[in-house]
Structures are given as C-alpha cells and as structure tokens.
Short mmCIF file of C-alpha atoms in Angstrom, two decimals:
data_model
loop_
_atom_site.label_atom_id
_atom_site.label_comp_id
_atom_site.label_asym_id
_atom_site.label_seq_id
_atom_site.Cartn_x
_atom_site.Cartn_y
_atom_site.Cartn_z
CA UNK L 26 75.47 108.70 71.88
CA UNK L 27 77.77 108.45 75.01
CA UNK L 28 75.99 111.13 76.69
CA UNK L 29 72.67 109.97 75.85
CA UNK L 30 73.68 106.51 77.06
CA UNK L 31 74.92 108.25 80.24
CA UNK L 32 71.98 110.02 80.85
CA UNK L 33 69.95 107.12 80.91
CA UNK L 34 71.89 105.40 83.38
CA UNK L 35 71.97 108.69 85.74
CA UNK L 36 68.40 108.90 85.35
CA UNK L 37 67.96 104.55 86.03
CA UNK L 38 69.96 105.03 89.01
CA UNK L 39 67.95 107.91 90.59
CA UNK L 40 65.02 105.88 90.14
CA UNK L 41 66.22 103.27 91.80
CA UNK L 42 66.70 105.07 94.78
CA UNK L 43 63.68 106.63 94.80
CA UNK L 44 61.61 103.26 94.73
CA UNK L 45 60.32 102.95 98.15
CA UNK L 46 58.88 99.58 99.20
CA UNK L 47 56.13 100.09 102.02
CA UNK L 48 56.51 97.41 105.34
CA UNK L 49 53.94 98.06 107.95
CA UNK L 50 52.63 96.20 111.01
CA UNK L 51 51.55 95.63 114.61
CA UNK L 52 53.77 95.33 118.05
CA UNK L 53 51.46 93.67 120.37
CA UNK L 54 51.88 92.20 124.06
CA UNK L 55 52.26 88.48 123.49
CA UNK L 56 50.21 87.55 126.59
CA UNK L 57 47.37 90.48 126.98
CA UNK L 58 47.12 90.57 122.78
CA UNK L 59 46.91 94.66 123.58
CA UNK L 60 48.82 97.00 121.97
CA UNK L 61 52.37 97.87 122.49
CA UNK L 62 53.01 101.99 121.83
CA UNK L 63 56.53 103.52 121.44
CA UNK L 64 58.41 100.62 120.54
CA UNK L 65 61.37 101.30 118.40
CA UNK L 66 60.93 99.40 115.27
CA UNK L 67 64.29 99.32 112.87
CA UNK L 68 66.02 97.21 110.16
CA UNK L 69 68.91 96.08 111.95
CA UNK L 70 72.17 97.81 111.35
CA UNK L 71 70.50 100.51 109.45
CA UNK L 72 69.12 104.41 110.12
CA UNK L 73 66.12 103.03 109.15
CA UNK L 74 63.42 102.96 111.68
CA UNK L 75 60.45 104.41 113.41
CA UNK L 76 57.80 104.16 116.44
CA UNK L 77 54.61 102.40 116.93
CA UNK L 78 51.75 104.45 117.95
CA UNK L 79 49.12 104.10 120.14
CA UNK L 80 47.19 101.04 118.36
CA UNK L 81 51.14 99.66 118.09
CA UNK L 82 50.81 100.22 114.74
CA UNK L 83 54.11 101.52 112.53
CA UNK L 84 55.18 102.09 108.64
CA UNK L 85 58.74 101.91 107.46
CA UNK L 86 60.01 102.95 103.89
CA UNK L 87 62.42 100.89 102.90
CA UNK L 88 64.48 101.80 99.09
CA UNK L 89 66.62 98.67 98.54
CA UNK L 90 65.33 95.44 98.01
CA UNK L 91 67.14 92.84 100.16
CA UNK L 92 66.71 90.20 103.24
CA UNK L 93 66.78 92.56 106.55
CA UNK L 94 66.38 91.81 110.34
CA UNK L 95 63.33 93.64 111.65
CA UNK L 96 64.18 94.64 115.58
CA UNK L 97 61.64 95.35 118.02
CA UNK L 98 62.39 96.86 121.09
CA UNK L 99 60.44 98.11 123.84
CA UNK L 100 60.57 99.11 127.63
CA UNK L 101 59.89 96.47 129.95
CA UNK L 102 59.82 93.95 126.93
CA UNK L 103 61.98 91.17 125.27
CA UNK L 104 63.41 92.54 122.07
CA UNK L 105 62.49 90.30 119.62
CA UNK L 106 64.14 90.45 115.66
CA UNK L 107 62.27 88.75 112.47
CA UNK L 108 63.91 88.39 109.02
CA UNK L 109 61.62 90.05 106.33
CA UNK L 110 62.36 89.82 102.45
CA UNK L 111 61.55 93.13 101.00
CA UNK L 112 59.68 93.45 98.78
CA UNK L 113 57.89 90.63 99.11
CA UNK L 114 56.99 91.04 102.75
CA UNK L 115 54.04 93.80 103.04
CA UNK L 116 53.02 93.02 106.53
CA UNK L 117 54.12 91.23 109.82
CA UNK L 118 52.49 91.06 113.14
CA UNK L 119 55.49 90.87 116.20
CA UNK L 120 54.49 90.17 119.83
CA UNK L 121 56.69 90.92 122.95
CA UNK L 122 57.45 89.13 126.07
CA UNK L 123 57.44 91.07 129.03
CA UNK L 124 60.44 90.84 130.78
CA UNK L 125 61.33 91.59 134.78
CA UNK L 126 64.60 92.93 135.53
CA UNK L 127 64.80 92.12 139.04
CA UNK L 128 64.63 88.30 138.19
CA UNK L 129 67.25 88.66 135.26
CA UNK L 130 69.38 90.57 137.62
CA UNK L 131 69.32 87.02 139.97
CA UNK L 132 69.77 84.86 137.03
CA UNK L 133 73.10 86.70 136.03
CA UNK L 134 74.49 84.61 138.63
CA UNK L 135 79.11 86.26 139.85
CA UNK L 136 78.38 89.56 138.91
CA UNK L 137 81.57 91.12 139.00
CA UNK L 138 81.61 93.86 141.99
CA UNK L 139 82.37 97.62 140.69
CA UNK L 140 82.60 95.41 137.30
CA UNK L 141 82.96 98.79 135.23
CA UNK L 142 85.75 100.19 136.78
CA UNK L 143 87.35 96.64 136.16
CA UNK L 144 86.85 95.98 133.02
CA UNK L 145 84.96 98.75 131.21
CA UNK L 146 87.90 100.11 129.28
CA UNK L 147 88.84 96.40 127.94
CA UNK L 148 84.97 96.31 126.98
CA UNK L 149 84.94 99.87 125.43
CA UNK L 150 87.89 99.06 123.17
CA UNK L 151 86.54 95.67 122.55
CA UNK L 152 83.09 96.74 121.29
CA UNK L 153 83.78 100.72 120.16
CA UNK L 154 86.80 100.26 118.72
CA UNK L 155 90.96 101.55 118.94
CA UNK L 156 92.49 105.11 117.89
CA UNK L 157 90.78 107.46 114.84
CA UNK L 158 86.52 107.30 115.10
CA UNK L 159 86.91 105.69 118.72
CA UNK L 160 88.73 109.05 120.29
CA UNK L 161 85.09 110.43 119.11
CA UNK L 162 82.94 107.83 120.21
CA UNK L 163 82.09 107.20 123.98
CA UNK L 164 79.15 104.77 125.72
CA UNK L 165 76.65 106.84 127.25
CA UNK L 166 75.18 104.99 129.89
CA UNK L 167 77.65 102.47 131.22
CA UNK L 168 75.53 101.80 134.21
CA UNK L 169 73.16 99.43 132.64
CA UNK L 170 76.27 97.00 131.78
CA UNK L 171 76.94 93.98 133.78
CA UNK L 172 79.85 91.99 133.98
CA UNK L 173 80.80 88.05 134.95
CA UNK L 174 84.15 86.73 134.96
CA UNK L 175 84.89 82.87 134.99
CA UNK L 176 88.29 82.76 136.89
CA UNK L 177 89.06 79.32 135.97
CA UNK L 178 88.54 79.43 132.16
CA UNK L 179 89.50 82.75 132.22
CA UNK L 180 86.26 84.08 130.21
CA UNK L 181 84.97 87.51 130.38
CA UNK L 182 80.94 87.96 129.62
CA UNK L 183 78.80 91.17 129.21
CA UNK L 184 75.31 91.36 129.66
CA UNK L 185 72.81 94.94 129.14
CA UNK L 186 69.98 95.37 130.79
CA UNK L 187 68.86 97.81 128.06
CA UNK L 188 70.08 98.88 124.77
CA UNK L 189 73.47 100.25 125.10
CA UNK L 190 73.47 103.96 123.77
CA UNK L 191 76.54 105.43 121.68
CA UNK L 192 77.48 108.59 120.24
CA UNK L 193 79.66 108.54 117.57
CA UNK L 194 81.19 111.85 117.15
CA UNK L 195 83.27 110.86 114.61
CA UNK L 196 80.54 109.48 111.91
CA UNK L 197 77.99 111.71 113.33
CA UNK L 198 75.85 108.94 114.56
CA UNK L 199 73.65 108.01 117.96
CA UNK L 200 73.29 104.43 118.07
CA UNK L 201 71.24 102.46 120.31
CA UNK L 202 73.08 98.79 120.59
CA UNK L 203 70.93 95.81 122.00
CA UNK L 204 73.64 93.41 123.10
CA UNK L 205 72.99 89.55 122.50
CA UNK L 206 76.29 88.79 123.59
CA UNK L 207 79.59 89.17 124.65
CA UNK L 208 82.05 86.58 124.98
CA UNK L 209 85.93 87.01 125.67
CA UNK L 210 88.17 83.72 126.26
CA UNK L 211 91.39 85.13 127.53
CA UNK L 212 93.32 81.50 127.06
CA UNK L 213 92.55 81.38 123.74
CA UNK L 214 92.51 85.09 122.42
CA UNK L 215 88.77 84.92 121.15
CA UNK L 216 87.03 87.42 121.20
CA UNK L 217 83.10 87.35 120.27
CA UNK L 218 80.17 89.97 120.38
CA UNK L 219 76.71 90.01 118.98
CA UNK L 220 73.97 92.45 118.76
CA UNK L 221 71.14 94.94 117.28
CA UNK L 222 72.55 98.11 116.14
CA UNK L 223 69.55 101.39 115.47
CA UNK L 224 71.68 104.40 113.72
CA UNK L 225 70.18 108.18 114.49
CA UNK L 226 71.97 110.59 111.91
CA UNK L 227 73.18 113.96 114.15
CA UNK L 228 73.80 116.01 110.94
CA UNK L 229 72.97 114.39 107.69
CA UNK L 230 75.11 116.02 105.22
CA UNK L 231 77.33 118.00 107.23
CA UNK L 232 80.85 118.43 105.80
CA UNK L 233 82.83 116.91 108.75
CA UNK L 234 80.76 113.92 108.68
CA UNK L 235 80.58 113.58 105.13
CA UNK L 236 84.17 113.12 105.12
CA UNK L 237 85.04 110.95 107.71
CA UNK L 238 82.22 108.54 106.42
CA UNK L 239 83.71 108.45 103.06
CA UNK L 240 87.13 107.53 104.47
CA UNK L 241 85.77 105.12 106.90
CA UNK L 242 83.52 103.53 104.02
CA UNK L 243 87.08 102.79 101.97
CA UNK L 244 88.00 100.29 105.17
CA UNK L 245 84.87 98.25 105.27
CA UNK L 246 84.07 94.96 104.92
CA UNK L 247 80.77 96.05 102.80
CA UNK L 248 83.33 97.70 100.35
CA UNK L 249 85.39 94.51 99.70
CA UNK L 250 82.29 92.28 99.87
CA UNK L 251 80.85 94.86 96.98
CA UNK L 252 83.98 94.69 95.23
CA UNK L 253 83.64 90.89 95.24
CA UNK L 254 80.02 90.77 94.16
CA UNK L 255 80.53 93.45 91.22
CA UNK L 256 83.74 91.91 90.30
CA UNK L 257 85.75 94.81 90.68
CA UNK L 258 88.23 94.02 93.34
CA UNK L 259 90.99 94.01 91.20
CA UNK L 260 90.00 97.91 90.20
CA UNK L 261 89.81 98.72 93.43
CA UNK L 262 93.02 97.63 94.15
CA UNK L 263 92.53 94.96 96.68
CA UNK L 264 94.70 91.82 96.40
CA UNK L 265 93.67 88.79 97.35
CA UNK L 266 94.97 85.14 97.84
CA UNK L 267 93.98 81.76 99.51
CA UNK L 268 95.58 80.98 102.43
CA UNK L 269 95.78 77.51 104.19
CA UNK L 270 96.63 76.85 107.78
CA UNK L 271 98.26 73.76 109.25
CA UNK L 272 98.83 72.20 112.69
CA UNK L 273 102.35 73.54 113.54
CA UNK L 274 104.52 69.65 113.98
CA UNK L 275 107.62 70.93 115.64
CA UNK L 276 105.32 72.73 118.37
CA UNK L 277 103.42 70.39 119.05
CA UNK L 278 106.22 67.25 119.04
CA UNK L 279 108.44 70.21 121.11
CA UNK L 280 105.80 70.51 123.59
CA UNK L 281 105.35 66.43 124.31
CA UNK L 282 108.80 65.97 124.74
CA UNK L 283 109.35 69.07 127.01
CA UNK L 284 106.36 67.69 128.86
CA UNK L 285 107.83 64.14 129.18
CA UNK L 286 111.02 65.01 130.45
CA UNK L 287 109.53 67.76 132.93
CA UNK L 288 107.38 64.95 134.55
CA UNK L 289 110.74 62.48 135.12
CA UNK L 290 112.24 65.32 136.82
CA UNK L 291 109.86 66.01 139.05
CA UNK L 292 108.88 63.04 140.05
CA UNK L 293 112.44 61.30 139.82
CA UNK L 294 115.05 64.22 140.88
CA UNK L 295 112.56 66.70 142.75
CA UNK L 296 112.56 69.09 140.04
CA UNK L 297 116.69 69.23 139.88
CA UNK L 298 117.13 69.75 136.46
CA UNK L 299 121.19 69.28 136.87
CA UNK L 300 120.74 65.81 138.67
CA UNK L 301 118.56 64.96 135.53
CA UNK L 302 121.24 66.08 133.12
CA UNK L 303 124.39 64.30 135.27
CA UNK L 304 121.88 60.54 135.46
CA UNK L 305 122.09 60.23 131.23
CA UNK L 306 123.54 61.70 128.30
CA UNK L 307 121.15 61.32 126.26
CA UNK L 308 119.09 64.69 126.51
CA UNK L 309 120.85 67.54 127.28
CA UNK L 310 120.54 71.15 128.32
CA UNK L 311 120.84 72.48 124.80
CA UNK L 312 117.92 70.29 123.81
CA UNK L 313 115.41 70.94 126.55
CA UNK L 314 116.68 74.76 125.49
CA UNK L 315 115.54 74.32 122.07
CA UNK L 316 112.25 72.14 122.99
CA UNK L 317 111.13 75.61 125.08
CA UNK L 318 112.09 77.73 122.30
CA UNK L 319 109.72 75.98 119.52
CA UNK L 320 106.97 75.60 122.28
CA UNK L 321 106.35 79.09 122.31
CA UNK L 322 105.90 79.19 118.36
CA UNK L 323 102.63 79.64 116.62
CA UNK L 324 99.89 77.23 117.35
CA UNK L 325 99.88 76.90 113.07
CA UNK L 326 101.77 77.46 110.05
CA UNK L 327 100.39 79.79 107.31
CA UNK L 328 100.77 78.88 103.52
CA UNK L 329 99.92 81.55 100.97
CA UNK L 330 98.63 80.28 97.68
CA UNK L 331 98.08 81.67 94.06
CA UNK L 332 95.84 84.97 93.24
CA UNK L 333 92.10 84.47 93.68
CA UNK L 334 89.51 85.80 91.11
CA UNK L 335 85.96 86.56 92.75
CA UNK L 336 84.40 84.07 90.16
CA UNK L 337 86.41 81.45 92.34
CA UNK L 338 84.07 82.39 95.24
CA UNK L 339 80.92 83.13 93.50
CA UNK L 340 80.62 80.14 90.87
CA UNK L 341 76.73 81.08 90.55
CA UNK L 342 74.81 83.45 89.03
CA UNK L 343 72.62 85.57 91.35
CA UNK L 344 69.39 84.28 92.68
CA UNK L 345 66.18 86.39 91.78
CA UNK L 346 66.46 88.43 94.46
CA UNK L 347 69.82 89.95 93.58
CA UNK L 348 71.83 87.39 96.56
CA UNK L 349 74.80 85.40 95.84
CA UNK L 350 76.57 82.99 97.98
CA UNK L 351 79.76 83.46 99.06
CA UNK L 352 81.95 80.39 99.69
CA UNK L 353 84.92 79.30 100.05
CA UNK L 354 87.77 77.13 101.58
CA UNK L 355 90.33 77.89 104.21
CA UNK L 356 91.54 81.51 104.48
CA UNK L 357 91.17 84.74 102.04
CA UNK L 358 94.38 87.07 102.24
CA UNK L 359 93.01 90.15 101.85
CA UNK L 360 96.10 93.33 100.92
CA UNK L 361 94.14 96.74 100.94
CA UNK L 362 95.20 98.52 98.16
CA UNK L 363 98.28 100.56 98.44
CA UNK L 364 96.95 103.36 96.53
CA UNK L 365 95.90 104.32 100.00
CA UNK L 366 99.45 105.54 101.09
CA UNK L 367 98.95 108.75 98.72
CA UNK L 368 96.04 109.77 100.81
CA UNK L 369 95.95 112.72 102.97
CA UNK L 370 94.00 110.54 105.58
CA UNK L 371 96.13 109.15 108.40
CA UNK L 372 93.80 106.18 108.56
CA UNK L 373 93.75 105.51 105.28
CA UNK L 374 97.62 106.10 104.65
CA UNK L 375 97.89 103.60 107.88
CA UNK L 376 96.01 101.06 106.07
CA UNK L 377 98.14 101.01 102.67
CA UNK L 378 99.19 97.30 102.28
CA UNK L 379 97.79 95.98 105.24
CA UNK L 380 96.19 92.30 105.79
CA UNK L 381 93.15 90.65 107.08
CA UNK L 382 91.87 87.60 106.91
CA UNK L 383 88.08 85.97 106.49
CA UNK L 384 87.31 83.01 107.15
CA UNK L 385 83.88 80.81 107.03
CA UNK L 386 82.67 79.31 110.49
CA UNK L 387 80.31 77.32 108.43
CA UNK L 388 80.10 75.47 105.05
CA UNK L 389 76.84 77.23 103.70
CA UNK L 390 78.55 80.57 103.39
CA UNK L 391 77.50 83.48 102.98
CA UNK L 392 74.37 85.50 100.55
CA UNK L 393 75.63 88.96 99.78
CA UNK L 394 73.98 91.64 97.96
CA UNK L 395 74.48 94.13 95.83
CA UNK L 396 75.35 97.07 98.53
CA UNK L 397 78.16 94.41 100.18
CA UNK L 398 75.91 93.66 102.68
CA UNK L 399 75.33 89.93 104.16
CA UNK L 400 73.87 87.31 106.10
CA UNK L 401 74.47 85.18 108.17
CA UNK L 402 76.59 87.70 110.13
CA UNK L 403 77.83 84.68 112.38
CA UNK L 404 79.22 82.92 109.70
CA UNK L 405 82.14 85.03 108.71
CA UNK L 406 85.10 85.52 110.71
CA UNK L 407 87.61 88.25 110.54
CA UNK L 408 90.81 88.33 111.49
CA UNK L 409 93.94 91.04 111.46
CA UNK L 410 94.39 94.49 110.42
CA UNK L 411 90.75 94.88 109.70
CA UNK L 412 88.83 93.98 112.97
CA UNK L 413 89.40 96.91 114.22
CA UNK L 414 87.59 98.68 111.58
CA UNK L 415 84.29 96.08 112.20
CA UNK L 416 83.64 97.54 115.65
CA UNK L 417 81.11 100.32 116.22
CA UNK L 418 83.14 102.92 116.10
CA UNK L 419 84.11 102.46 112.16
CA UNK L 420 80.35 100.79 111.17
CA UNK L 421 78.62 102.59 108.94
CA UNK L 422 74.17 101.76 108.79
CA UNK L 423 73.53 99.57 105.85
CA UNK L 424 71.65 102.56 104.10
CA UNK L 425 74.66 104.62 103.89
CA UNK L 426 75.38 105.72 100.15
CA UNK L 427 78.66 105.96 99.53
CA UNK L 428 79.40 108.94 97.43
CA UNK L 429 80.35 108.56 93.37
CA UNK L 430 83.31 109.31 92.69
#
C-alpha cells in the first residue's frame, strides 16, 4: 500500500511539472502602433523567456502557476514590465516607448569622470556579490554603466544605459540585468538596488553546475521562505525568533551632553578643554571620557524574544491561487541550521549557525508561493549574514528545481 501510495504521488508530481500554461502576445511601438521584432520577452527573475518575431508576436510556456513580472526589453526602447497571473492571463498586448540616449545621457546630470575605475569594484561587490560564486562571476560590459556621486550626502547612484550582461561561471548562468536602480548612502550604511534579471542556462545539467546550484539553493531566501510556507522550517533545521529593536537611551542622552559641553567650550574657552575643566567641578575629564565612549555605541539595542512557529506569520489559509501573506512585526532572527558544519562545502560549512535578519518595509507584507518565491520584492528587507547570498552572484532563476533529496 505504501508503494502504491508512493507511486501515485511520483506520478502527481511529474504531472505537475509537465502542465504547461500557454501566455502569448504582441510588443508594439507605442507611438507608430507597428510592430516591435526581437524584443526579449521574459518572466522576471526566471530562464524563462523568448523573442518576438517579425509581426512582434511571441509565446512563452510557463509550468507553475503563480503571479510573475512580464519584462520587455528592446533596443532603442523603454523596457517596460507587467504583472500577469498565470493561468488566468492568456494574452497581453505591451507597447514601448522609444527612448534617445543622447538626451538621457544630459539628464544624468555629475557624471562621475573615469566613474568605473572609481567606483566599479565597490559596485561589482555591491551588485555580484563577495568570495565563493562571485570569484566566477564578472560584468561583461562595464562601459554602459554610469556613475553620480552626491559629495555632500555622501550618496553613490548607478545608472545603465542598457541591460547589464553577467556571466556567472559559478551557477553556469548568462544573465542580462536591466537596472532600475542603484542607491548607496554612505552616512547611513544603506545600501539599495533594483532591477530585471533574464537567466540563459550555459550547460543545463552539467555536473559542476549541478552542484554548485544545489549548495547555493541551501542559502536562499526562496528555501527559508518555502520552509515557512510548507511548515517545515523546523525540519530543515532553521531556527527562528522575533527580535525587537529599540532607540539606544544612553547614546543618544551621551551624545546631547557631549554636544552641550563641546559648544561651551568653544564658544567660552576657545576650544581649551583644560580651561573648561579648571572654571567648574562639576563635569570632569572622566565624564566627557565616558560620554565619547557610549556615543560611538549602536544606534539601537536588540532584544531577542521566544521561538517563532510559521503559523505565527501565516495566520491564513492560502488564497485560491496557492499565495499566502507573510506578515509580521519587528525583526525575524533567522540561525541557519548547523547541520551545515558537517558539509564538505566551504560555503555551506561557513554558514553553520549564522544569522540574518528580515524585516517588513511595509505593513501589507508579503504573498509567497509555494516554490518560496514572492512579491512585493521591495517590501522585505534583509539584513546580516545572508545579504550576501541575495546578490547575483548566489541568485538562482525562479524556475530552478531544486533536486529531491
């Protein structure tokens, strides 16, 4: 009975993959209404994708149902993106602005001079990633990369003037990256980037690949968000707790009184701190000492909190279409399971017991999926150990399949 029971799910699940849902449409130019051939058309994040031809017609075969974003990208042409619910969208009709490099060129107003040999290894390890996949991953054609720098604020941007194209040796993928945006505020060690991501596969199913995906699969954020959708994060391994975060008091009182005192000694004995200190007795040395000391701590204190269940975040069934919403309060302190320190893998091992944190940047959540896979990107922040492992080098396209084990 077990075996027959088996069967039938083996045979379930190989159906399921097999169901292909059919999206088709039209790329046209928005003002002339004529055709648009050889645009890339591709579910974003994904090796899922194809070309219009000549009437700017295209087809894509798409197995899991799911909300996607449907890119469009084409030379001389605004990209454009459209959300499509599959498989209840069957068609969609998508019309492109033409664009004129020359007057974006003027608009991208301090354009840092020789801005890639400034700051293109900041932006390489910003975007591709640190150490492991990013050795093996390099940015083809840096030349189309533009860079501004705000002095004052002390605020890095990035702009492309066409998709940025990457090959990952390490994954075995070719990616063509549309940047949206890249943001860097020095003064307050944010970092934030934005964009399209089209995955070409160099050797589906080669050994070397296989591998490395697998590995780099076990440090995703689609793994954990599966685990927390399937309920099975406690299997896995993963630990996780709530976390809150509060203003840090003795900082910030520190800092006022450090600030205070500063100004009467400027203003009143020249800046001559020992003048200051001989006029009272009342603050001395030791405490202006101690006042710099506790400036320089954290901004906030972190409190750790009980064990979290993933009911806790998903108090809802799923909606018909498979999504549930993710939300929560605070922080999630995320421990990756120490299992991983038996592995062979140097990344992996590495990872054993390490911590990142998620937080939501707004109160609506999340939807995730099945496959770990969500939406609204922008609304979940990462922070820690793991945001390394959420840059390009270590992504993996949404249609990976993560082998059974």
């Amino acid at each position: 009975m077990i075996k027959a029971i088996l069967s039938s799910l083996i045979l379930l699940l190989v159906f399921q993959l097999q169901a292909q849902h059919l999206l088709q449409g039209r790329v046209y130019n928005a003002k002339t209404k004529e055709a648009v051939a050889g645009a890339t058309v591709y579910i974003n994040n994904s090796s899922i994708g194809t070309s219009t031809d000549k009437t700017g017609m295209f087809r894509l075969s798409i197995s899991q149902s799911s909300v996607y974003e449907l890119v469009v990208s084409a030379m001389g042409y605004h990209g454009s993106s459209t959300q499509v619910k599959i498989p209840d969208t069957k068609s969609v009709e998508i019309s492109l602005q033409e664009r004129s490099t020359e007057i974006e060129e003027v608009v991208i107003t301090g354009i840092v001079k020789d801005g890639w040999k400034k700051w293109g290894k900041y932006f390489t390890e910003t975007l591709i990633g640190i150490g492991y996949n990013a050795e093996k991953t390099k940015i083809i054609n840096p030349e189309v990369i533009r860079f501004q720098y705000e002095e004052k604020a002390r605020i890095l941007r990035a702009y492309a003037l066409e998709p940025i194209k990457i090959s990952n040796d390490a994954l075995g993928y070719d990616i063509e990256y549309d940047l949206k945006e890249f943001r860097s505020a020095f003064a307050d060690n944010y970092i934030y980037f934005a964009g399209y991501a089209y995955f070409k596969d160099k050797g589906r199913g080669r050994s070397k690949y296989k591998n490395t995906r697998r590995d780099t699969y076990e440090l995703s954020l689609a793994k954990f968000l599966q685990s927390a959708y399937l309920n099975t994060w406690e299997k896995e391994g993963y630990v996780v707790r709530k976390m809150v975060k509060k203003e840090n008091e003795t900082r910030k009182v520190a800092i006022t009184k450090l600030k205070e005192v500063t100004s009467i000694v400027v203003k009143s004995f020249q800046g001559n701190w020992n003048a200051y200190y001989a006029s009272q007795k009342e603050i001395l040395p030791t405490h202006v000492q101690a006042w710099r000391t506790q400036s320089r701590e954290a901004p906030e204190i972190a409190y750790l909190m009980g064990t979290l269940t993933p009911a806790e975040l998903f108090n809802k069934e799923p909606r018909k279409d498979k999504f549930k919403q993710l939300q929560f309060q605070d922080f999630l302190y995320i421990i990756y399971p120490s299992r991983l320190a038996k592995s062979k893998n140097k990344m992996l091992k590495a990872a054993a017991s390490q911590v990142t944190e998620l937080t939501l940047t707004h109160p609506n959540g999340i939807m995730v999926d099945p496959s770990g896979a969500y939406f609204p990107t922008e609304n979940l922040m990462l922070i820690g150990y793991g945001v390394n492992y959420s840059r390009l080098a270590f992504l993996l396209p949404l249609d990976y399949v993560p082998p059974i084990n």
